[in-house]
Tab-separated table of C-alpha atoms in Angstrom:
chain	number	residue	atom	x	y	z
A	25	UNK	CA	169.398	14.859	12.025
A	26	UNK	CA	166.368	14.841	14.590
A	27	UNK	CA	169.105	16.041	17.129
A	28	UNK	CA	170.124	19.093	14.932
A	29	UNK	CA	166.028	19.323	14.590
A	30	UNK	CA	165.645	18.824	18.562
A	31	UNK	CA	168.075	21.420	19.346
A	32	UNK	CA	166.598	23.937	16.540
A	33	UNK	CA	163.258	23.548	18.295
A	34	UNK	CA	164.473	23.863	21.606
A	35	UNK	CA	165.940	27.158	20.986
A	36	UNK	CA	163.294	28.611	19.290
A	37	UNK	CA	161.146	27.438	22.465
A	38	UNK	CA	163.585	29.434	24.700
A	39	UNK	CA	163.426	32.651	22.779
A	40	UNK	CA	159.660	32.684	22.605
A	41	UNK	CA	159.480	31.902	26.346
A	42	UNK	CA	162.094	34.535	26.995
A	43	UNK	CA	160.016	37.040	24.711
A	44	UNK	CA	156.893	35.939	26.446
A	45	UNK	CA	158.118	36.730	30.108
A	46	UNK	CA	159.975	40.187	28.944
A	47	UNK	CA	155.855	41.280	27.796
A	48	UNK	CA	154.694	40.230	30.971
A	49	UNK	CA	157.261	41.500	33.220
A	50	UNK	CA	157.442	45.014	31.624
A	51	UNK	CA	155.532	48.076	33.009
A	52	UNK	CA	152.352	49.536	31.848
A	53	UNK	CA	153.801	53.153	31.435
A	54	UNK	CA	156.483	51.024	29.069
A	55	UNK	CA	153.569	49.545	27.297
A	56	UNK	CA	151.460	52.499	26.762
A	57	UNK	CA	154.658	54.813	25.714
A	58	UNK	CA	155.301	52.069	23.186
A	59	UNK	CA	152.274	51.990	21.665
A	60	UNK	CA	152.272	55.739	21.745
A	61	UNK	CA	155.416	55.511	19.835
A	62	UNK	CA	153.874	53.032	17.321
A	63	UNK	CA	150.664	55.038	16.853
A	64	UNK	CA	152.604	57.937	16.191
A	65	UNK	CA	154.612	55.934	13.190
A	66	UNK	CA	151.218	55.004	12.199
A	67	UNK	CA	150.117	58.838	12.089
A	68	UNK	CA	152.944	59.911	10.376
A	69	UNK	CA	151.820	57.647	7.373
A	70	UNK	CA	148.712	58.895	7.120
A	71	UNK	CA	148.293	62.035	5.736
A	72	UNK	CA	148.543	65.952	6.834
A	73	UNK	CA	144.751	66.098	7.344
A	74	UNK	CA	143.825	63.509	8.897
A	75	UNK	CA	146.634	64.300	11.376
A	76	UNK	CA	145.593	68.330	12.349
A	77	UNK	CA	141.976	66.498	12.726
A	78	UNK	CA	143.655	63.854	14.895
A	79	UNK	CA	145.472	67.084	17.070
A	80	UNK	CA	142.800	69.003	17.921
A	81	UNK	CA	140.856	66.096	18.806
A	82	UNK	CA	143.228	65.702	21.628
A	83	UNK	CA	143.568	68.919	22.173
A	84	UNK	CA	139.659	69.207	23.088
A	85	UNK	CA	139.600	66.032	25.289
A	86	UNK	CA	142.604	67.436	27.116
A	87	UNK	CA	140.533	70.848	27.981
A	88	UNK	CA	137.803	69.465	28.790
A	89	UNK	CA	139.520	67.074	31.198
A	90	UNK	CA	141.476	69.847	32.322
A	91	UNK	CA	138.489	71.749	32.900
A	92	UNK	CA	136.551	69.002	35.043
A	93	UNK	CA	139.449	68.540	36.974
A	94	UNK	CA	139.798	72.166	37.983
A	95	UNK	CA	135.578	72.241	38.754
A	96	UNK	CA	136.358	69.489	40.804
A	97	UNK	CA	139.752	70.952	42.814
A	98	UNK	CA	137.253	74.599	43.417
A	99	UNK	CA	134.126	72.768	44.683
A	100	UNK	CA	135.800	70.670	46.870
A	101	UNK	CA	138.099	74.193	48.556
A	102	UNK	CA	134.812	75.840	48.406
A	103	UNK	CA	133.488	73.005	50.856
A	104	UNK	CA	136.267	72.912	52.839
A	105	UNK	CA	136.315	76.451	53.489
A	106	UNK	CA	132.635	76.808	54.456
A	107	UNK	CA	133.307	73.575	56.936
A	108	UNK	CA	135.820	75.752	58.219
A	109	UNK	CA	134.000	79.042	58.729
A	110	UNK	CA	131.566	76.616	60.257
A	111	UNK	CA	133.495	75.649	62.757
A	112	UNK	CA	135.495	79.103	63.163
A	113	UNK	CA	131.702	80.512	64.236
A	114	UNK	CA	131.151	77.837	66.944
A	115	UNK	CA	134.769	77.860	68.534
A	116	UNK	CA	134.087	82.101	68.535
A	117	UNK	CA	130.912	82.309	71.017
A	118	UNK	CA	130.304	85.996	71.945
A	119	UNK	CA	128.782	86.817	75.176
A	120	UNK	CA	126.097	88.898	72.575
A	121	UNK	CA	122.677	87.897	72.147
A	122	UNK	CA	119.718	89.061	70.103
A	123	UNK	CA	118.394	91.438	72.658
A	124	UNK	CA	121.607	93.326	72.142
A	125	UNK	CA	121.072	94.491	68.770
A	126	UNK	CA	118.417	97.662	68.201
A	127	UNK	CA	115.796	96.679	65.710
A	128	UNK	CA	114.069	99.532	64.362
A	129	UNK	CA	110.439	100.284	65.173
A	130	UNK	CA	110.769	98.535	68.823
A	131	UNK	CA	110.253	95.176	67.520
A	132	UNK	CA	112.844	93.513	69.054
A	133	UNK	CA	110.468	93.653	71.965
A	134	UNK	CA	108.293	90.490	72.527
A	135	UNK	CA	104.781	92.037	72.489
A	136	UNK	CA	105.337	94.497	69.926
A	137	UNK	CA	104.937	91.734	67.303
A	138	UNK	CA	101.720	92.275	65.620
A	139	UNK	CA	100.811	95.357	67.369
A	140	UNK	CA	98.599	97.496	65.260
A	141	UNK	CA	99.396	101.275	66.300
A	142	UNK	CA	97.056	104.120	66.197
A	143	UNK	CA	97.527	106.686	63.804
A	144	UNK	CA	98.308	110.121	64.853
A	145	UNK	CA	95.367	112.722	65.288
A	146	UNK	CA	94.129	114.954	62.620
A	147	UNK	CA	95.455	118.351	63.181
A	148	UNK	CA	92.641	120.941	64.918
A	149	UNK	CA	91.224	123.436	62.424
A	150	UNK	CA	93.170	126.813	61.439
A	151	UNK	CA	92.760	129.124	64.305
A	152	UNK	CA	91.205	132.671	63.218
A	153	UNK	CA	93.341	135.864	63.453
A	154	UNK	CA	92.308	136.726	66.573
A	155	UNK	CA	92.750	133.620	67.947
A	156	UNK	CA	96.155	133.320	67.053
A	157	UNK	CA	97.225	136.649	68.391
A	158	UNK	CA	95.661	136.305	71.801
A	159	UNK	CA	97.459	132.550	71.683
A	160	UNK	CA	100.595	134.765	71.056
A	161	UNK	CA	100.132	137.362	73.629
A	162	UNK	CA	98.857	135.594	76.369
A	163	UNK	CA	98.200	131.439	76.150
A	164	UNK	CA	96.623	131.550	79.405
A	165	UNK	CA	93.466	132.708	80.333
A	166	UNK	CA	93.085	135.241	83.030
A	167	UNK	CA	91.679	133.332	85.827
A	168	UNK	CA	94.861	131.106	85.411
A	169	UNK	CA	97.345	133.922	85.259
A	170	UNK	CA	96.180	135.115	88.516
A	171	UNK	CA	95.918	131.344	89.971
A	172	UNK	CA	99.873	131.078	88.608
A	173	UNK	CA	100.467	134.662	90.293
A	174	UNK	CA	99.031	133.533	93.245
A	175	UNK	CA	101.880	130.275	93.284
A	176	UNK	CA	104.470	132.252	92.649
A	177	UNK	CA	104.168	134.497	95.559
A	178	UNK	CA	103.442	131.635	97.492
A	179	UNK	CA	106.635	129.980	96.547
A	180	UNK	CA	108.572	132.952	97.310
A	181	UNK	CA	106.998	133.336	100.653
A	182	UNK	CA	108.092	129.493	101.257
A	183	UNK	CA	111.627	130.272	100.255
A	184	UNK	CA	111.818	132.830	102.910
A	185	UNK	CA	110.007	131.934	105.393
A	186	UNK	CA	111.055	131.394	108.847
A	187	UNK	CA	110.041	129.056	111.310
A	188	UNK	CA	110.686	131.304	114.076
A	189	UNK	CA	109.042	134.744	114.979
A	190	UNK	CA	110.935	137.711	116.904
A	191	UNK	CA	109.799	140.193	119.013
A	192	UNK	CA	112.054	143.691	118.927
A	193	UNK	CA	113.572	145.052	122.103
A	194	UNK	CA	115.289	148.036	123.122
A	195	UNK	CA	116.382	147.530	127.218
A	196	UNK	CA	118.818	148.027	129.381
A	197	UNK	CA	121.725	146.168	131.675
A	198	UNK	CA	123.471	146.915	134.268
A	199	UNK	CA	127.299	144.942	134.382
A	200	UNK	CA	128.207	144.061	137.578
A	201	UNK	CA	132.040	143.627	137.206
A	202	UNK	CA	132.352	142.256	140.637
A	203	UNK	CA	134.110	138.247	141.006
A	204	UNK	CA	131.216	135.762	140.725
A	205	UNK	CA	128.365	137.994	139.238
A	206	UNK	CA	126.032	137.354	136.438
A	207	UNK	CA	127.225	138.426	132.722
A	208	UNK	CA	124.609	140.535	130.397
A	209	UNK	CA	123.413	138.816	127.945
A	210	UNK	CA	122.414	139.821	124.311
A	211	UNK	CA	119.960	137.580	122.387
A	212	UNK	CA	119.823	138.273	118.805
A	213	UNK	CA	119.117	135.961	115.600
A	214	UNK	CA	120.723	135.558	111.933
A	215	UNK	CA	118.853	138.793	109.216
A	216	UNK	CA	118.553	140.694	112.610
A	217	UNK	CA	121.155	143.349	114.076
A	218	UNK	CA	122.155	144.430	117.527
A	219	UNK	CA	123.898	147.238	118.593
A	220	UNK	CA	125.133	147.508	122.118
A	221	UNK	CA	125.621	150.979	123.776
A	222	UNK	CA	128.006	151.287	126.467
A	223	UNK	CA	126.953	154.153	128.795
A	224	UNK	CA	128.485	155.213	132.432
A	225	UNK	CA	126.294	155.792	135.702
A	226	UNK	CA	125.056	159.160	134.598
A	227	UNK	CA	123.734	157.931	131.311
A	228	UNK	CA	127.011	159.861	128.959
A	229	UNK	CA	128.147	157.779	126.783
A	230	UNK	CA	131.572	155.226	127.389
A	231	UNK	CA	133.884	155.548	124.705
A	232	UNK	CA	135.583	152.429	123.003
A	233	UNK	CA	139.214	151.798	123.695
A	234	UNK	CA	140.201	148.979	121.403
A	235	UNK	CA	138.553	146.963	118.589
A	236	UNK	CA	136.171	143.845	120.441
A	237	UNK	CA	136.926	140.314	120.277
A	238	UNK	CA	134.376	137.591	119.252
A	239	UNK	CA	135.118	134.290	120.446
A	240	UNK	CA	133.238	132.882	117.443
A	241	UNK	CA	133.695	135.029	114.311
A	242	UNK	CA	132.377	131.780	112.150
A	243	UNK	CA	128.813	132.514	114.100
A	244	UNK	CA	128.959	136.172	114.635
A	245	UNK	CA	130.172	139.654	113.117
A	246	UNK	CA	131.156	142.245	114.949
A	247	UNK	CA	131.568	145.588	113.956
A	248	UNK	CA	132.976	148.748	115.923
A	249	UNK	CA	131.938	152.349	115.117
A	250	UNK	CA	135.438	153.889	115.374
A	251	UNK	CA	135.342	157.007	118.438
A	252	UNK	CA	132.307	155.820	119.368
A	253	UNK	CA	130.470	153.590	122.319
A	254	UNK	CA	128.399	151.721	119.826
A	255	UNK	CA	129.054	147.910	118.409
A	256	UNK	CA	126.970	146.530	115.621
A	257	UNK	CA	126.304	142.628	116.161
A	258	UNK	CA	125.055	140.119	113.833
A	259	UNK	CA	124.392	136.701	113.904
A	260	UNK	CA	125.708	134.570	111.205
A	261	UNK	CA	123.675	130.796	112.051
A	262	UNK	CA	121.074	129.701	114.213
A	263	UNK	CA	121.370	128.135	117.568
A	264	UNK	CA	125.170	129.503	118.173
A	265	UNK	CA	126.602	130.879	121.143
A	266	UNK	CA	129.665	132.839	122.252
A	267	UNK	CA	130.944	136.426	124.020
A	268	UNK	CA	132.193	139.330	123.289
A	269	UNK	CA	134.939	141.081	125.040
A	270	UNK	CA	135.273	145.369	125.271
A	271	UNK	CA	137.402	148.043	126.562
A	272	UNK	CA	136.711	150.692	127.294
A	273	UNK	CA	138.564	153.772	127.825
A	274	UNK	CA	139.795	154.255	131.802
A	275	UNK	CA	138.475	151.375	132.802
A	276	UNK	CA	140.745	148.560	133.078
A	277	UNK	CA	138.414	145.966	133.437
A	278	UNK	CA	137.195	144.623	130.244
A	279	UNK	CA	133.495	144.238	130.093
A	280	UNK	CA	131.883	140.657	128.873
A	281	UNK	CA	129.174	140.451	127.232
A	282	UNK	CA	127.645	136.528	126.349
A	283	UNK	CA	125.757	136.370	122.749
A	284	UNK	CA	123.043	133.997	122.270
A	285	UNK	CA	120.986	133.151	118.960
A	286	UNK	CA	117.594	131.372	118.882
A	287	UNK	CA	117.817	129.313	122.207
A	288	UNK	CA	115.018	126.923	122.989
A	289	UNK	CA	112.325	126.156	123.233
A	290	UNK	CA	112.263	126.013	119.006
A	291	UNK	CA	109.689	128.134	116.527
A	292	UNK	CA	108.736	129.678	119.560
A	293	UNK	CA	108.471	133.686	119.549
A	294	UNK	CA	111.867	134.920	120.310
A	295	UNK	CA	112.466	138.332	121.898
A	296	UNK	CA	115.808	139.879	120.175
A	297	UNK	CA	117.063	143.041	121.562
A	298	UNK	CA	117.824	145.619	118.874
A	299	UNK	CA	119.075	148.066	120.746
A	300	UNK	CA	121.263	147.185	124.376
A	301	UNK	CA	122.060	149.725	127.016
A	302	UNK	CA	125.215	148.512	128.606
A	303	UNK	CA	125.111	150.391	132.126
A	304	UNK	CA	128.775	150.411	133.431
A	305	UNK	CA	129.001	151.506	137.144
A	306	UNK	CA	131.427	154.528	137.378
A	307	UNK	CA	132.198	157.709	135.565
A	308	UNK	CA	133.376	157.367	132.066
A	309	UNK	CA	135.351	160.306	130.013
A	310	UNK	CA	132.337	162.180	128.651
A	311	UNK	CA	130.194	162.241	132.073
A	312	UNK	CA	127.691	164.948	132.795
A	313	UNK	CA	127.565	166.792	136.354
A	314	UNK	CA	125.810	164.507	138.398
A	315	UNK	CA	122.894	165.803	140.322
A	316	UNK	CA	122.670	163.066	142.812
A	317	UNK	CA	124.870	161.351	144.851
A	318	UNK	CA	126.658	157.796	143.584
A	319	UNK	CA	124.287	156.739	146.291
A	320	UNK	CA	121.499	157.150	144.756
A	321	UNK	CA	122.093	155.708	141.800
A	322	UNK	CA	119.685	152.591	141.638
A	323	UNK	CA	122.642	150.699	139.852
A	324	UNK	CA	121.346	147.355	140.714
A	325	UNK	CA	118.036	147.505	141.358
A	326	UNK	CA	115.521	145.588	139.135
A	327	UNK	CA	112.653	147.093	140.285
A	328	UNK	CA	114.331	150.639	138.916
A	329	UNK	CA	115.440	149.120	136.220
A	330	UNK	CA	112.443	147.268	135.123
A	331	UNK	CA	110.526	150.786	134.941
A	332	UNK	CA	113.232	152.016	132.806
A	333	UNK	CA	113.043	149.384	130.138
A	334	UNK	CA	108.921	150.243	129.871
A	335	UNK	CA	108.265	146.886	131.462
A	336	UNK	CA	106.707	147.689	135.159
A	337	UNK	CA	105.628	145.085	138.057
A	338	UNK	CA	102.147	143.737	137.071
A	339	UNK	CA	101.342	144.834	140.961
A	340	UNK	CA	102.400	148.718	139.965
A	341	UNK	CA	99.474	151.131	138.909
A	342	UNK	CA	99.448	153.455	136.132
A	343	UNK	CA	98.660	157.354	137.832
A	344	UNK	CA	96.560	159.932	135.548
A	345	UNK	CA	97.440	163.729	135.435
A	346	UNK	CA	97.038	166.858	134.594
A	347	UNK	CA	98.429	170.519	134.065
A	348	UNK	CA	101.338	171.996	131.793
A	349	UNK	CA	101.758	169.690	128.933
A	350	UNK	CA	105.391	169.178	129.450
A	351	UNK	CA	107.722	168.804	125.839
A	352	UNK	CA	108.741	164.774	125.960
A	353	UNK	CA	106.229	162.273	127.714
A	354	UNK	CA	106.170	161.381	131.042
A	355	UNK	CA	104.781	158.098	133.178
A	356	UNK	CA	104.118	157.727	136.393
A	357	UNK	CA	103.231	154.575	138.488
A	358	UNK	CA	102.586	153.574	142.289
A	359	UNK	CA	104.164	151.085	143.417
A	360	UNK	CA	104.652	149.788	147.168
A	361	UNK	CA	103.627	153.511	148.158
A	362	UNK	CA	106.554	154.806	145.428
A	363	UNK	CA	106.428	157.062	142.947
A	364	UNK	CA	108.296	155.962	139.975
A	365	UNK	CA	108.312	158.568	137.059
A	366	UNK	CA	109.866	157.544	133.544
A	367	UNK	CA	110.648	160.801	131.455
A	368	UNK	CA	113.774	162.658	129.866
A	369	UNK	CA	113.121	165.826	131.689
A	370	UNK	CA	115.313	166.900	134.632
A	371	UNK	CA	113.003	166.744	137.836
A	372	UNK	CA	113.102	169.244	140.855
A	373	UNK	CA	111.160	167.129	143.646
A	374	UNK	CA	113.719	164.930	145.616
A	375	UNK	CA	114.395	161.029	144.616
A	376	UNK	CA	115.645	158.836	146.685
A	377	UNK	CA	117.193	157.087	143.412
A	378	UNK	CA	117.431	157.498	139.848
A	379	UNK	CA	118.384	155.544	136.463
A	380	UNK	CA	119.168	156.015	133.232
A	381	UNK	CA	119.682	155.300	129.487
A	382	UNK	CA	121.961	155.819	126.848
A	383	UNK	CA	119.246	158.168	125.348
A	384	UNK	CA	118.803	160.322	128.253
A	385	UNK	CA	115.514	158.851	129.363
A	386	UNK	CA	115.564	158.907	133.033
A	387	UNK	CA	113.410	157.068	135.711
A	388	UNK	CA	113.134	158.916	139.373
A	389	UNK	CA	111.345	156.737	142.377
A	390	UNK	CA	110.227	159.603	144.730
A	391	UNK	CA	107.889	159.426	147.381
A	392	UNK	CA	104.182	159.886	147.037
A	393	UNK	CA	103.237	163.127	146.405
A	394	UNK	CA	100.095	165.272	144.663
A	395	UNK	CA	102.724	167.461	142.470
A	396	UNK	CA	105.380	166.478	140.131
A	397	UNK	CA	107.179	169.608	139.156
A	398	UNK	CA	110.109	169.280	135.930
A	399	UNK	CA	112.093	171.798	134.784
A	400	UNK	CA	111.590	171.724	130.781
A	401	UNK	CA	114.131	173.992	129.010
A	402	UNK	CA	114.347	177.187	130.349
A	403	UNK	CA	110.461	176.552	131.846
A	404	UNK	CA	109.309	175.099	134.563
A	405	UNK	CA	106.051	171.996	134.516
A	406	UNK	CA	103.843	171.159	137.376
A	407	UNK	CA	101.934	167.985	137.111
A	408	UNK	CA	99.273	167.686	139.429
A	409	UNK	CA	98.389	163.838	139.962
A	410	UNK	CA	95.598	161.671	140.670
A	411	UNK	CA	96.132	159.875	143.628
């Protein structure tokens, strides 16, 4: 009987132990869903009230846990994001500063700051009538329109001024077209023309066979008057030098002629010949009976030929006279016990030689004599001299 009793006890103590260690061993989420379970038996007991109170009970703890859950998720994104902008703006450095951005009213500048400006000036009182129409027809007063008249001028003397001076020429040259002689030379400048006349021993003019060459057309133009012994010559730049090769007709040796502008010295006064004789020994197509011999054609003499370009020896003297008034001007000088008499009329006395121009003025070296007697037109001058 107490072994029956023994082994009663001894099972009962097995199943409670068993029991005992199946509570402990079994999971919390096992736990709470089974007394979920039983407190959901229990509500089903009670009544229909009390359970809808029960429900939205829940219902409200559930939102509002809901709720602090999703505050919580958004504030911590929000300060995630702005740790990230954070660091986005100090791995982006620009190579911009402050002083590259305009602030308006110039107070991105260091001592503007504070700066108290002045304020603008009170407009002047209304003008009159008459005030404002002599402001409209003339702002300035007189004594400053001629003072700005006065400028102008003198700016538009400045614009063309030049720095060198010229003195006009008309002469004369005899070419010597022998090997080794000196070339004629014609000296003009740039605004200035020349104009070369080719004439033949008895002063008629040499015709033009062919149209000149200019060995520098980039510092010189050259143009020929068609059927005629004349060439037009103009310089083009300062300081500039070349020649200029003619033709003329029945001669076949070209005649040279070397063209100078503005040599030195500089802003000195320059002498520029506007009008060039070109003597050319020989008789061209067009030449007048001669009245003298070939011999006594003073061809290359400078002492002649100075007296025909109106520039005599300083040593020569100037001789008065008097009687007929003869139709073109004459001159006479002494010089080395010579007559020499410039004029365009034909003379009758003898002359040991004579030269001329390409307009017909004539020079005549006689001997010395009281009379000078000219045949002018179909009448005949005596000029009785003071010697």
């Amino acid at each position: 009987m107490n072994i029956g009793k023994l082994t009663i006890l001894l099972i009962s103590c097995i199943f409670v132990n068993s029991s005992i260690a199946t509570n402990i061993n079994k999971p919390n989420w096992i736990s709470a869903t089974s007394n979920d379970e039983t407190k959901s038996e229990e509500l089903k007991k009670n009544s229909v009230p009390v359970q809808n109170q029960k429900k939205e009970e829940h219902e409200q703890l559930s939102s509002s846990s809901i709720q602090q859950e999703w505050l919580k998720a958004n504030t911590t994104a929000t300060t995630n994001q702005s740790n990230d902008n954070d660091n986005d703006n100090k791995n982006n450095q620009t190579n911009y500063s402050s002083d590259d951005y305009v602030i308006p009213n110039n107070v991105n500048e260091p001592e503007h700051f504070g700066e108290i400006k002045d304020l603008p000036p009170l407009l002047p009182p209304p003008q009159s009538s008459y005030d404002q129409a002599q402001e409209m027809v003339s702002p300035l007063s007189p004594a400053e329109t001629k003072k700005l008249k006065k400028y102008y001028d003198e700016t538009r003397s400045a614009k063309y001024y030049e720095p060198t001076d010229t003195t006009p020429k008309i002469s004369s040259v005899t070419v010597d077209l022998s090997p080794g002689s000196k070339l004629p030379v014609l000296r003009t400048l740039p605004n200035e023309t020349s104009t070369l006349v080719f004439i033949d021993s008895t002063g008629a003019p040499w015709t033009i066979a062919a149209i000149p060459r200019v060995s520098n057309p980039a510092a010189f133009d050259v143009e020929w008057l068609s059927n005629s012994s004349s060439i037009i010559v103009s310089a083009k730049n300062s300081y500039q030098k070349g020649n200029l090769t003619v033709f003329l007709h029945g001669l076949s040796t070209p005649v040279v002629i070397k063209l100078i502008t503005n040599d030195e010295p500089r802003y000195a006064q320059k002498e520029v010949d506007y009008r060039l004789d070109v003597r050319v020994p020989g008789r061209g197509p067009n030449a007048v009976e001669a009245i003298a011999g070939d011999d006594k054609i003073g061809l290359y003499d400078d002492v002649i030929q100075n007296f025909l370009d109106g520039l005599p020896p300083s040593e020569s003297v100037k001789i008065k006279y008097s009687g007929t008034t003869p139709s073109a001007p004459v001159q006479i000088w002494k010089y080395n016990n010579n007559l020499y008499v410039r004029t365009t009329l034909n003379i009758q006395n003898a002359f040991e030689q004579t030269i001329s121009s390409g307009d017909g003025t004539k020079v005549y070296k006689i001997l010395e004599t009281p009379f000078v007697t000219f045949s002018d037109g179909d009448k005949k001058v005596v000029l009785q001299l003071e010697i």
